[in-house]
mmCIF file of N, CA and C in Angstrom:
data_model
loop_
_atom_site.group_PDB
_atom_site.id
_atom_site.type_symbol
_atom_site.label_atom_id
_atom_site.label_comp_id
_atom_site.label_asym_id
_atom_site.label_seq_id
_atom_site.Cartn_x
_atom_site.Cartn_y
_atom_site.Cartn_z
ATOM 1 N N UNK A 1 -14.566 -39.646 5.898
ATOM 2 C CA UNK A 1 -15.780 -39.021 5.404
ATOM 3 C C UNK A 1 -15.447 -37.794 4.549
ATOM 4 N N UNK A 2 -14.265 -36.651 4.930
ATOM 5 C CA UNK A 2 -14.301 -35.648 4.178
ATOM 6 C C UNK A 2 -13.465 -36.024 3.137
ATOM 7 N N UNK A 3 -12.465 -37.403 3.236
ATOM 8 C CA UNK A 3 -11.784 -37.436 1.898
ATOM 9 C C UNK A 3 -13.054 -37.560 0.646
ATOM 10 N N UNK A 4 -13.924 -38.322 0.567
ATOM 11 C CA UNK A 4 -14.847 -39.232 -0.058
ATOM 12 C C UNK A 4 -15.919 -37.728 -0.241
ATOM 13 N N UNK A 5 -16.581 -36.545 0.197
ATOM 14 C CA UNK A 5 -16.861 -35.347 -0.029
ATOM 15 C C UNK A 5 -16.062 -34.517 -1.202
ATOM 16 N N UNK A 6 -14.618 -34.832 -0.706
ATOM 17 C CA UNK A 6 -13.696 -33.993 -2.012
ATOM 18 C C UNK A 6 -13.653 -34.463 -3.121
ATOM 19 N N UNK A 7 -13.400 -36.206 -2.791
ATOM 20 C CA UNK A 7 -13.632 -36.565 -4.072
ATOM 21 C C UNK A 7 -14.743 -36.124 -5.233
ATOM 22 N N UNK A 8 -15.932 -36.664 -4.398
ATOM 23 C CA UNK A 8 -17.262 -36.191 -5.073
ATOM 24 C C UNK A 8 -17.096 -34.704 -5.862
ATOM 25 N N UNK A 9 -17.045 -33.636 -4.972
ATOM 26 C CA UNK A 9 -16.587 -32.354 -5.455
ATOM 27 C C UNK A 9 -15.682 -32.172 -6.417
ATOM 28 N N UNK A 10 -14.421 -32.466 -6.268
ATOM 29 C CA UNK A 10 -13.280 -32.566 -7.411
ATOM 30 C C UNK A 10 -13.894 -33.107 -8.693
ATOM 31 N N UNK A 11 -15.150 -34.130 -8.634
ATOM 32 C CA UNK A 11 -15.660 -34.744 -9.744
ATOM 33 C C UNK A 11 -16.401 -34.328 -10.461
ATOM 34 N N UNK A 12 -16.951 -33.152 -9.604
ATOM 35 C CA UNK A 12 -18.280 -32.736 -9.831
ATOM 36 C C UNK A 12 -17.899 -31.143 -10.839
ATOM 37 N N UNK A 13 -16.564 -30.503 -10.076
ATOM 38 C CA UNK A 13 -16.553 -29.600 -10.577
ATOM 39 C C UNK A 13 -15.562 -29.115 -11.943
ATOM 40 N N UNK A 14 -14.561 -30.373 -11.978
ATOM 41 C CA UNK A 14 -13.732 -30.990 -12.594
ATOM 42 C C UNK A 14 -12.446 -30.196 -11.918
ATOM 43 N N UNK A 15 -11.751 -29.997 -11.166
ATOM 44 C CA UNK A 15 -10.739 -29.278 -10.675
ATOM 45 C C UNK A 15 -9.625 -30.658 -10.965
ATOM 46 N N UNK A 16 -9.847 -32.126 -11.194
ATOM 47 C CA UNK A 16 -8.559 -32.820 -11.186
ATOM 48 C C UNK A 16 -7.462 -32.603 -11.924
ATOM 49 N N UNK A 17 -7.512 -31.344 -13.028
ATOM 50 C CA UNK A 17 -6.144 -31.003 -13.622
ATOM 51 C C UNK A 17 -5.929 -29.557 -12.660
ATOM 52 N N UNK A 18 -6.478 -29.399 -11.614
ATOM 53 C CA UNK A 18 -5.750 -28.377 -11.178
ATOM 54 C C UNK A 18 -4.958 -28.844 -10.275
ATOM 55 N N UNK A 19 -5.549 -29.913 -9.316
ATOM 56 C CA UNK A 19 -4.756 -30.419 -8.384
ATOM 57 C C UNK A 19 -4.020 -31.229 -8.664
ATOM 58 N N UNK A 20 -3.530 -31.873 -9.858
ATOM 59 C CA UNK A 20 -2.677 -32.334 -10.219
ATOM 60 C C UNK A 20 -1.903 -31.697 -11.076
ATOM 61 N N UNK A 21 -1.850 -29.905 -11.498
ATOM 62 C CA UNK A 21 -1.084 -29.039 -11.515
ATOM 63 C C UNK A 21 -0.727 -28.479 -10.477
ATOM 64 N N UNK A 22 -1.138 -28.262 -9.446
ATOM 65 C CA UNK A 22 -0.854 -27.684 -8.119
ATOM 66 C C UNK A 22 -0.067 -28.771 -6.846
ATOM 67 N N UNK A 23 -0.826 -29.848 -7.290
ATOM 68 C CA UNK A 23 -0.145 -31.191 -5.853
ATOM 69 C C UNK A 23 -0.818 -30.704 -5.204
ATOM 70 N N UNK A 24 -2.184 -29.754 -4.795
ATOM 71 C CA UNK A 24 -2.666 -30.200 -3.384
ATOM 72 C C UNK A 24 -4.302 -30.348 -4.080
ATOM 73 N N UNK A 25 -5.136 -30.764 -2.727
ATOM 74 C CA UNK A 25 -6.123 -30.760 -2.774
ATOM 75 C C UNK A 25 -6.828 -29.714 -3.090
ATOM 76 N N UNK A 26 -8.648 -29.815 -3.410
ATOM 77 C CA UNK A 26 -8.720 -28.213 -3.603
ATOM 78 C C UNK A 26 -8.892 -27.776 -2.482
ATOM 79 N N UNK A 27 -9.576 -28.360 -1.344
ATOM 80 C CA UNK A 27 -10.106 -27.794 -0.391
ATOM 81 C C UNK A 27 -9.141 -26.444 0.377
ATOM 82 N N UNK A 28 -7.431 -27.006 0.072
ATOM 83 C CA UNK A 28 -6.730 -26.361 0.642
ATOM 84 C C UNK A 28 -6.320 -24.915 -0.475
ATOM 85 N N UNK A 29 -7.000 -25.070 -1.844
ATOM 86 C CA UNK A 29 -6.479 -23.970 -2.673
ATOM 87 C C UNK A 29 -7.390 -22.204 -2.742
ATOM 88 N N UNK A 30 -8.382 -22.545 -1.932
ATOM 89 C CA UNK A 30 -8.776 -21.051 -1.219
ATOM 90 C C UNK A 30 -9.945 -20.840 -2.675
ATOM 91 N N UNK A 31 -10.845 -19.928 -2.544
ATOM 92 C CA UNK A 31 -12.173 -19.591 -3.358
ATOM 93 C C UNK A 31 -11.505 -18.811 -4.442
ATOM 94 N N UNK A 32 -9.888 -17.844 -4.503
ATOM 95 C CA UNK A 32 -9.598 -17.065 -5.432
ATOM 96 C C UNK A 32 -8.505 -18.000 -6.438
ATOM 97 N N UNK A 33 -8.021 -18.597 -5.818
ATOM 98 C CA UNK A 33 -6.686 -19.590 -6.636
ATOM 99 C C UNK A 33 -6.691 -19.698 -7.961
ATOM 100 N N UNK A 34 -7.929 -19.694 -8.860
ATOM 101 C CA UNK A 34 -8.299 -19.861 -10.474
ATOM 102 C C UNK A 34 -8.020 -18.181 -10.641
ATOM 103 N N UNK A 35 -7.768 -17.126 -9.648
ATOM 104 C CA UNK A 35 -7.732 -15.672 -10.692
ATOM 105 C C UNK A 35 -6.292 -15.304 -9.550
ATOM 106 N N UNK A 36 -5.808 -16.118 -9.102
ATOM 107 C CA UNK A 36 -4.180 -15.809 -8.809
ATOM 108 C C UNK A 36 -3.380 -15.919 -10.244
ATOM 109 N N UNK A 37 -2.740 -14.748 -10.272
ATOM 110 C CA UNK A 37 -2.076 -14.545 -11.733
ATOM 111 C C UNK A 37 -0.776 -15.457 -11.084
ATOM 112 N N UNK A 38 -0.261 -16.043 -12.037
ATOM 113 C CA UNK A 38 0.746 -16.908 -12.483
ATOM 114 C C UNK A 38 2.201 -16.426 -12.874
ATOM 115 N N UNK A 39 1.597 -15.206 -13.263
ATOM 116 C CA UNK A 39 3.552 -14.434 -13.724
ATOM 117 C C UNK A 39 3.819 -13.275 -13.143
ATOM 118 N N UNK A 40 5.534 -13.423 -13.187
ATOM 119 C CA UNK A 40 5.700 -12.294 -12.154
ATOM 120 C C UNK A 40 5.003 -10.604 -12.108
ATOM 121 N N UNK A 41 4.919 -10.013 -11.140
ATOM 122 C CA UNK A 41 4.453 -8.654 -10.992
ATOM 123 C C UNK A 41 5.361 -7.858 -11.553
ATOM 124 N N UNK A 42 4.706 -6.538 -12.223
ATOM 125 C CA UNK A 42 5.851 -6.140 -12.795
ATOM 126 C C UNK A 42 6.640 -4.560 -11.713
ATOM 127 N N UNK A 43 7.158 -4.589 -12.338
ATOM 128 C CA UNK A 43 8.408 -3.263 -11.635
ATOM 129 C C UNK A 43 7.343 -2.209 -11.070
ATOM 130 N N UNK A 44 7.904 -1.541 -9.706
ATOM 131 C CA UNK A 44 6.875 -0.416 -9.343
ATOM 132 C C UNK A 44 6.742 0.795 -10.307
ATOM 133 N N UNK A 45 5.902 1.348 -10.186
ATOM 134 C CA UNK A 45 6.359 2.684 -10.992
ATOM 135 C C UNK A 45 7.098 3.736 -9.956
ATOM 136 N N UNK A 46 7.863 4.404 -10.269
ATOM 137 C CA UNK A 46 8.990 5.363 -9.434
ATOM 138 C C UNK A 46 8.320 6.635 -10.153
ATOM 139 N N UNK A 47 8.234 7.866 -9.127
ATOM 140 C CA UNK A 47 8.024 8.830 -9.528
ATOM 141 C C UNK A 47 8.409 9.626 -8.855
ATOM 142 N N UNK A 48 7.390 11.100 -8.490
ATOM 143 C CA UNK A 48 8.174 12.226 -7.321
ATOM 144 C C UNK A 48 7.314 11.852 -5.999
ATOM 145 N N UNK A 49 7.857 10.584 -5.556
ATOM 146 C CA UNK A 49 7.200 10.114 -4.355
ATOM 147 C C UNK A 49 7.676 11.309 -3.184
ATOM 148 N N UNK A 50 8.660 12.416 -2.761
ATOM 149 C CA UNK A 50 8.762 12.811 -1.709
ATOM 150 C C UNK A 50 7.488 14.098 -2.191
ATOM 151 N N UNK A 51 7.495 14.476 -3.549
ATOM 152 C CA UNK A 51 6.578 15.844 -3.798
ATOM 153 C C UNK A 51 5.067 15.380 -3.244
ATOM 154 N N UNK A 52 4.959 13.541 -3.876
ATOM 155 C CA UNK A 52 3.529 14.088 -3.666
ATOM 156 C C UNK A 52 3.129 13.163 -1.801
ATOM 157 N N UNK A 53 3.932 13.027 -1.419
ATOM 158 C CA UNK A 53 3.555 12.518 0.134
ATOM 159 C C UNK A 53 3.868 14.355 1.023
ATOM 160 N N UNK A 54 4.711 15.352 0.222
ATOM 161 C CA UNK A 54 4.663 16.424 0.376
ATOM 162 C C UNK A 54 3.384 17.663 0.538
ATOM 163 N N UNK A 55 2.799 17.011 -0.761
ATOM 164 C CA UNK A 55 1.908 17.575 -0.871
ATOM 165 C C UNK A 55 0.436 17.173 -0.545
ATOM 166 N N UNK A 56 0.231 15.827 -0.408
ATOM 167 C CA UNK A 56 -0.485 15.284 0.538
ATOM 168 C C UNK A 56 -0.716 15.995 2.013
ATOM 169 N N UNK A 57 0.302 15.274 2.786
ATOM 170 C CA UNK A 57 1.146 16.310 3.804
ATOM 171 C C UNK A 57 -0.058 18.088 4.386
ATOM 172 N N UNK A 58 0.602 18.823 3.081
ATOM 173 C CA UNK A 58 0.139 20.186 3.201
ATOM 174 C C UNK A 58 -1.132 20.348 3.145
ATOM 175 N N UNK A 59 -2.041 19.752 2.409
ATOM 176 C CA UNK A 59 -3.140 19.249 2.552
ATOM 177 C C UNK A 59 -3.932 18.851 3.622
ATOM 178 N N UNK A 60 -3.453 17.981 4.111
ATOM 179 C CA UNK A 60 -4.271 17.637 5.462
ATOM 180 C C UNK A 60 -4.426 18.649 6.239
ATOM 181 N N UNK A 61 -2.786 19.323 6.908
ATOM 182 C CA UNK A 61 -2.769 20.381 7.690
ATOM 183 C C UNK A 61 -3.628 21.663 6.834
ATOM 184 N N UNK A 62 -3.637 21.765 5.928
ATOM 185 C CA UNK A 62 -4.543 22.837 5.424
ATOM 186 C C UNK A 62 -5.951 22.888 5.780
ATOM 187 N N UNK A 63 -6.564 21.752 5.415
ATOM 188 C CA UNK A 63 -8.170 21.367 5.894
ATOM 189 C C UNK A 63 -7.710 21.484 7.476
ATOM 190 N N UNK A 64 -7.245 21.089 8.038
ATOM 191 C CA UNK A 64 -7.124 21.130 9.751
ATOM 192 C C UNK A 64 -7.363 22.707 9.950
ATOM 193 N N UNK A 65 -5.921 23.674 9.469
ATOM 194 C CA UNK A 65 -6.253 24.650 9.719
ATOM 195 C C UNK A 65 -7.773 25.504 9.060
ATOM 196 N N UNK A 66 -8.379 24.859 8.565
ATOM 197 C CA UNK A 66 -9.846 25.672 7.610
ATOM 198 C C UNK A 66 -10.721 24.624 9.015
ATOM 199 N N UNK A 67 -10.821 24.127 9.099
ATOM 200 C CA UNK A 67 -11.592 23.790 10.127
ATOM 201 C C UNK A 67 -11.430 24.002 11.539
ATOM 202 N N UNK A 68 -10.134 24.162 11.780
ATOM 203 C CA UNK A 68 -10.596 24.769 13.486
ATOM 204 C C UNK A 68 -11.396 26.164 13.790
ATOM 205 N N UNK A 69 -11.697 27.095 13.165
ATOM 206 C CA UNK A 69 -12.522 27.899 13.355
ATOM 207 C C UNK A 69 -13.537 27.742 13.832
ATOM 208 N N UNK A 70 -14.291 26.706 13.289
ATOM 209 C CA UNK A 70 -15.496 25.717 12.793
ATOM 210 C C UNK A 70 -15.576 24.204 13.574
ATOM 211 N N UNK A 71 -14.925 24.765 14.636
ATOM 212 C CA UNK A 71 -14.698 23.537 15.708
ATOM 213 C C UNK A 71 -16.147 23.570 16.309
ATOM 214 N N UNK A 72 -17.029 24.561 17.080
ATOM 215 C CA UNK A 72 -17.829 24.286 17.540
ATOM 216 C C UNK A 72 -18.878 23.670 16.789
ATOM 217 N N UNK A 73 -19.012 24.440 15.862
ATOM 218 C CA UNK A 73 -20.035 23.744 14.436
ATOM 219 C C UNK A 73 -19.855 22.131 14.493
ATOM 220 N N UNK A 74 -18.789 22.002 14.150
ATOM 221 C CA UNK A 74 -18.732 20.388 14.156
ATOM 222 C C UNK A 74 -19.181 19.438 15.103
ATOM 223 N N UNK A 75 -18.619 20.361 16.525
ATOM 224 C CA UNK A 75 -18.602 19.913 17.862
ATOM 225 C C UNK A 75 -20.761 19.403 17.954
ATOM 226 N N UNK A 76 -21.099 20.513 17.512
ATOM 227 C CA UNK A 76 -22.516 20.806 18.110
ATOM 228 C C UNK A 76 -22.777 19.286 17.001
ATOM 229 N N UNK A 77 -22.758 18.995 16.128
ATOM 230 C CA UNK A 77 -23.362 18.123 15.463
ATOM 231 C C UNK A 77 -23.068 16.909 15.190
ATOM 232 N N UNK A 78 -21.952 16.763 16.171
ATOM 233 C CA UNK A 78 -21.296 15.370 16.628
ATOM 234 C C UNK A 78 -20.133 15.011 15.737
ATOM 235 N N UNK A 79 -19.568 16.038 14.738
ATOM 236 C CA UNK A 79 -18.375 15.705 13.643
ATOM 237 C C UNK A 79 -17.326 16.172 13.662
ATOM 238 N N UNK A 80 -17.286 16.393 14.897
ATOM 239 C CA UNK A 80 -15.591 16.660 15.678
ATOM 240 C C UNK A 80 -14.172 15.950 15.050
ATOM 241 N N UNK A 81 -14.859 15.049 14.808
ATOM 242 C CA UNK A 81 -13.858 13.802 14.065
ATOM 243 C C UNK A 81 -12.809 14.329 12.858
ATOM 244 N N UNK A 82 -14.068 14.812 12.253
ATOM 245 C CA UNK A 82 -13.792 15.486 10.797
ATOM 246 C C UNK A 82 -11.973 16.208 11.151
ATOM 247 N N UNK A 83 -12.304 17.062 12.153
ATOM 248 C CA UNK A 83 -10.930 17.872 12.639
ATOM 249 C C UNK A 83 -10.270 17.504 12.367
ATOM 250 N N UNK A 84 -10.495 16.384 13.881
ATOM 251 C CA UNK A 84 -8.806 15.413 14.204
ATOM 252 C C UNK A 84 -8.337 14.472 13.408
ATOM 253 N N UNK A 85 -9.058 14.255 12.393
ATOM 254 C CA UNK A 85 -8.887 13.558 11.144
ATOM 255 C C UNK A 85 -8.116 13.676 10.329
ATOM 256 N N UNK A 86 -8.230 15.515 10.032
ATOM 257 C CA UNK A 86 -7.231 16.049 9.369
ATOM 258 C C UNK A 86 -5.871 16.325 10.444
ATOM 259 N N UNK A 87 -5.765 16.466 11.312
ATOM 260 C CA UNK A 87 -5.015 16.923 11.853
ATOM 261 C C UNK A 87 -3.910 15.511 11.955
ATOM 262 N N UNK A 88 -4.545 14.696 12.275
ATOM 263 C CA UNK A 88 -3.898 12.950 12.181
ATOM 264 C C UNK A 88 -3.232 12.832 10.996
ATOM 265 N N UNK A 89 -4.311 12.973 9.742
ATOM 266 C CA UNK A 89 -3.306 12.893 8.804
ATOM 267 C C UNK A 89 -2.372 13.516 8.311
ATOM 268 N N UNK A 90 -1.884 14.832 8.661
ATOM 269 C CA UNK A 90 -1.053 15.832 8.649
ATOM 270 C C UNK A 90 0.084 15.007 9.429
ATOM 271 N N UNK A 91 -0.344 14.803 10.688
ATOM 272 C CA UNK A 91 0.863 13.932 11.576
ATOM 273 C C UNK A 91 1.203 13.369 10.850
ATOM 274 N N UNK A 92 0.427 11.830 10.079
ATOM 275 C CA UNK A 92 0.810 10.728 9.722
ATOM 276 C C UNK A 92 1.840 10.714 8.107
ATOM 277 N N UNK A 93 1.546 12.264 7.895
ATOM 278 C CA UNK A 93 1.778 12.803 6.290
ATOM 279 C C UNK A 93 3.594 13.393 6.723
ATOM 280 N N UNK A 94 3.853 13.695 7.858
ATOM 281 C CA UNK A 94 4.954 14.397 8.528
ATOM 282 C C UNK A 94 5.878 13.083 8.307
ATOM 283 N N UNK A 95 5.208 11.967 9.010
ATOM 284 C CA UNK A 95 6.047 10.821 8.849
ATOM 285 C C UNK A 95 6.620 9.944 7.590
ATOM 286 N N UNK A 96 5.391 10.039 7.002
ATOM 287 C CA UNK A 96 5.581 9.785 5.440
ATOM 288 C C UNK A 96 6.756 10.245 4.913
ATOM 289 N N UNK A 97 6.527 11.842 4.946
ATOM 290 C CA UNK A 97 7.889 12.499 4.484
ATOM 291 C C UNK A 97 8.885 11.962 4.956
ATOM 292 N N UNK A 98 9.299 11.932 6.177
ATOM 293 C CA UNK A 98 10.390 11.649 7.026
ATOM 294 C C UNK A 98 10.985 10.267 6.468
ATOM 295 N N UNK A 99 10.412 9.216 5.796
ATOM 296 C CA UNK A 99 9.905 7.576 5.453
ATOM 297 C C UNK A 99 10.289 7.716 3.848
ATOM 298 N N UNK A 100 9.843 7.983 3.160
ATOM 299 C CA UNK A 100 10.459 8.754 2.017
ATOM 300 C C UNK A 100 11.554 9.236 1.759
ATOM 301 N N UNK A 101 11.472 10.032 2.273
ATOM 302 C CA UNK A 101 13.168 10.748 1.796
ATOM 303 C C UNK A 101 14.771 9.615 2.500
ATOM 304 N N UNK A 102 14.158 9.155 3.399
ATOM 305 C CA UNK A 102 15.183 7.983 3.755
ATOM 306 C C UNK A 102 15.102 7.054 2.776
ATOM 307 N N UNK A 103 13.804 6.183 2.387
ATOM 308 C CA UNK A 103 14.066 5.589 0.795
ATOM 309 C C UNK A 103 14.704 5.780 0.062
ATOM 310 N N UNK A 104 14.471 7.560 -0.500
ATOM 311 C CA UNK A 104 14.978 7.656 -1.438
ATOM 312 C C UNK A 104 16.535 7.595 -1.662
ATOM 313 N N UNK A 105 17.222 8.386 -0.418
ATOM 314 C CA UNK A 105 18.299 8.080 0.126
ATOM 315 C C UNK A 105 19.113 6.998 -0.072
ATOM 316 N N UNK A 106 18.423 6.102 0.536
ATOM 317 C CA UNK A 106 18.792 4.451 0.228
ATOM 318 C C UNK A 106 19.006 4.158 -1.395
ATOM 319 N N UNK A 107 17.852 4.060 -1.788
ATOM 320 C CA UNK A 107 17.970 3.961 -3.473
ATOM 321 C C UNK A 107 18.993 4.100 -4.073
ATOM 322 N N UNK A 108 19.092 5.880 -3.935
ATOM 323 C CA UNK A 108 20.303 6.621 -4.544
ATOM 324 C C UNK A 108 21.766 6.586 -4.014
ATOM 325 N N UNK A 109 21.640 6.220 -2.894
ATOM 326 C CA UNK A 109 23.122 4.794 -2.263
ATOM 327 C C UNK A 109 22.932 3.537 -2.810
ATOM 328 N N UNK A 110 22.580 2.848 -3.098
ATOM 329 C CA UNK A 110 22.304 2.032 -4.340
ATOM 330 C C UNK A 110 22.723 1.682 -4.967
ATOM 331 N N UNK A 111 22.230 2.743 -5.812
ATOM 332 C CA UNK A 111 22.375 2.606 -7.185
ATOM 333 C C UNK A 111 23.883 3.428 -7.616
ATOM 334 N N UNK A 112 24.292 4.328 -6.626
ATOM 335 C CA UNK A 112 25.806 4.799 -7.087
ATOM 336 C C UNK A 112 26.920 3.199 -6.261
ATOM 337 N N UNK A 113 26.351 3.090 -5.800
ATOM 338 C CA UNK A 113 26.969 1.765 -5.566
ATOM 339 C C UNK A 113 27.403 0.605 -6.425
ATOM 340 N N UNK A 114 26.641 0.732 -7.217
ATOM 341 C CA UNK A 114 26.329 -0.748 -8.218
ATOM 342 C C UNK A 114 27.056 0.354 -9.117
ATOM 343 N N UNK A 115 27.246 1.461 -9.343
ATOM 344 C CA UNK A 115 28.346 2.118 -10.089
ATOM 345 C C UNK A 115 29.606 1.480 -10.821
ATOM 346 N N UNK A 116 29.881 0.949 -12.352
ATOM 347 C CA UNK A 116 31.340 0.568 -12.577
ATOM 348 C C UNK A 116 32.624 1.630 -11.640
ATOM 349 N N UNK A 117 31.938 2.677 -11.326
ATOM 350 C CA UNK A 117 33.287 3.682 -10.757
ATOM 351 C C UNK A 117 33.072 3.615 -9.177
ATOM 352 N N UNK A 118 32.406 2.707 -8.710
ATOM 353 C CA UNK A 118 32.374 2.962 -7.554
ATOM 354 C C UNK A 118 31.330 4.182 -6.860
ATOM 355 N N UNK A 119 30.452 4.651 -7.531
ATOM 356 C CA UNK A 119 29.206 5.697 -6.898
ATOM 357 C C UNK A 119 29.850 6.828 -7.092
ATOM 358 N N UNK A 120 31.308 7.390 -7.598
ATOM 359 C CA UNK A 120 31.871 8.685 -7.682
ATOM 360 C C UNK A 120 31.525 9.213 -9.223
ATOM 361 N N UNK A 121 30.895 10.378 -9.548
ATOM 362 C CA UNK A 121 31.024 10.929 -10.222
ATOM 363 C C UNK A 121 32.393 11.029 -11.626
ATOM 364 N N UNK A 122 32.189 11.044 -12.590
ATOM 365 C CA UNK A 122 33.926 11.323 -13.530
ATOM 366 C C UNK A 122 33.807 13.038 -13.255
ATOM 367 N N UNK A 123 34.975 13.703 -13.062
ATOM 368 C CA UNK A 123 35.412 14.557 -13.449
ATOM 369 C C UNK A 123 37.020 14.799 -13.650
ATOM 370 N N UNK A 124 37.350 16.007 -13.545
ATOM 371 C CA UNK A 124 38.657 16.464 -14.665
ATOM 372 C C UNK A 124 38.550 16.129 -16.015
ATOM 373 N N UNK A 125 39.110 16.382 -16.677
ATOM 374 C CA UNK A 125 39.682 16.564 -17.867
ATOM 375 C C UNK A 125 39.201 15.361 -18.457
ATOM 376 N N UNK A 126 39.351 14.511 -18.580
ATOM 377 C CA UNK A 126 39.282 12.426 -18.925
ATOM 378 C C UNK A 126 37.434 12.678 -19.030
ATOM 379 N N UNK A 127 36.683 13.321 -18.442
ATOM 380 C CA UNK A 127 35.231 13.233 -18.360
ATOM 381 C C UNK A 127 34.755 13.795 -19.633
#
């Protein structure tokens, strides 16, 4: 019964050059499959990822500290949240850093790795 449904459908909507670009049925190719891009993704962008998870970071704990004063205020009007919100993301911003700078670490072992000299710097005289 559901082969003889797809058919109908496949007929109806014309998908038979997709599934015979793809090899499967449509039923199994999901509602987005026509706006799945086809070519590769390109390169991340690299930037000052430890400055700004840094500065993120200082941020959170900043609003944390501007709001505990203002704890009861919040408290009285049920937006206590607001606080520990910031205060969470300060935590979660601590880790970041910590998560980061080991990346970067990595990277930059890496890439002196893949070095023609072996990851050492030239110096003396010959440089």
């Amino acid at each position: 019964m559901y082969e003889h449904m797809i058919a109908i459908s496949a007929r109806r909507t014309g998908v038979r050059a997709v599934v015979a670009a793809c090899g499967r049925p449509p039923h199994t190719m999901g509602r987005m499959a026509k706006w799945t891009p086809r070519h590769e993704a390109p390169e991340p962008l690299e930037g000052p990822v430890v400055a700004t998870i840094t500065g993120g970071t200082i941020l959170w704990f900043a609003l944390f500290l501007v709001q505990v004063p203002f704890y009861g205020w919040f408290a009285d009007r049920g937006w206590e949240n607001w606080v520990w919100t910031c205060l969470a993301g300060g935590a979660l911003g601590l880790l970041g850093i910590w998560y980061v700078r080991k990346r970067d670490a990595a990277i930059k072992r890496s890439r002196a790795a893949a070095r023609p000299d072996g990851g050492h710097p030239a110096t003396g005289p010959e440089a």
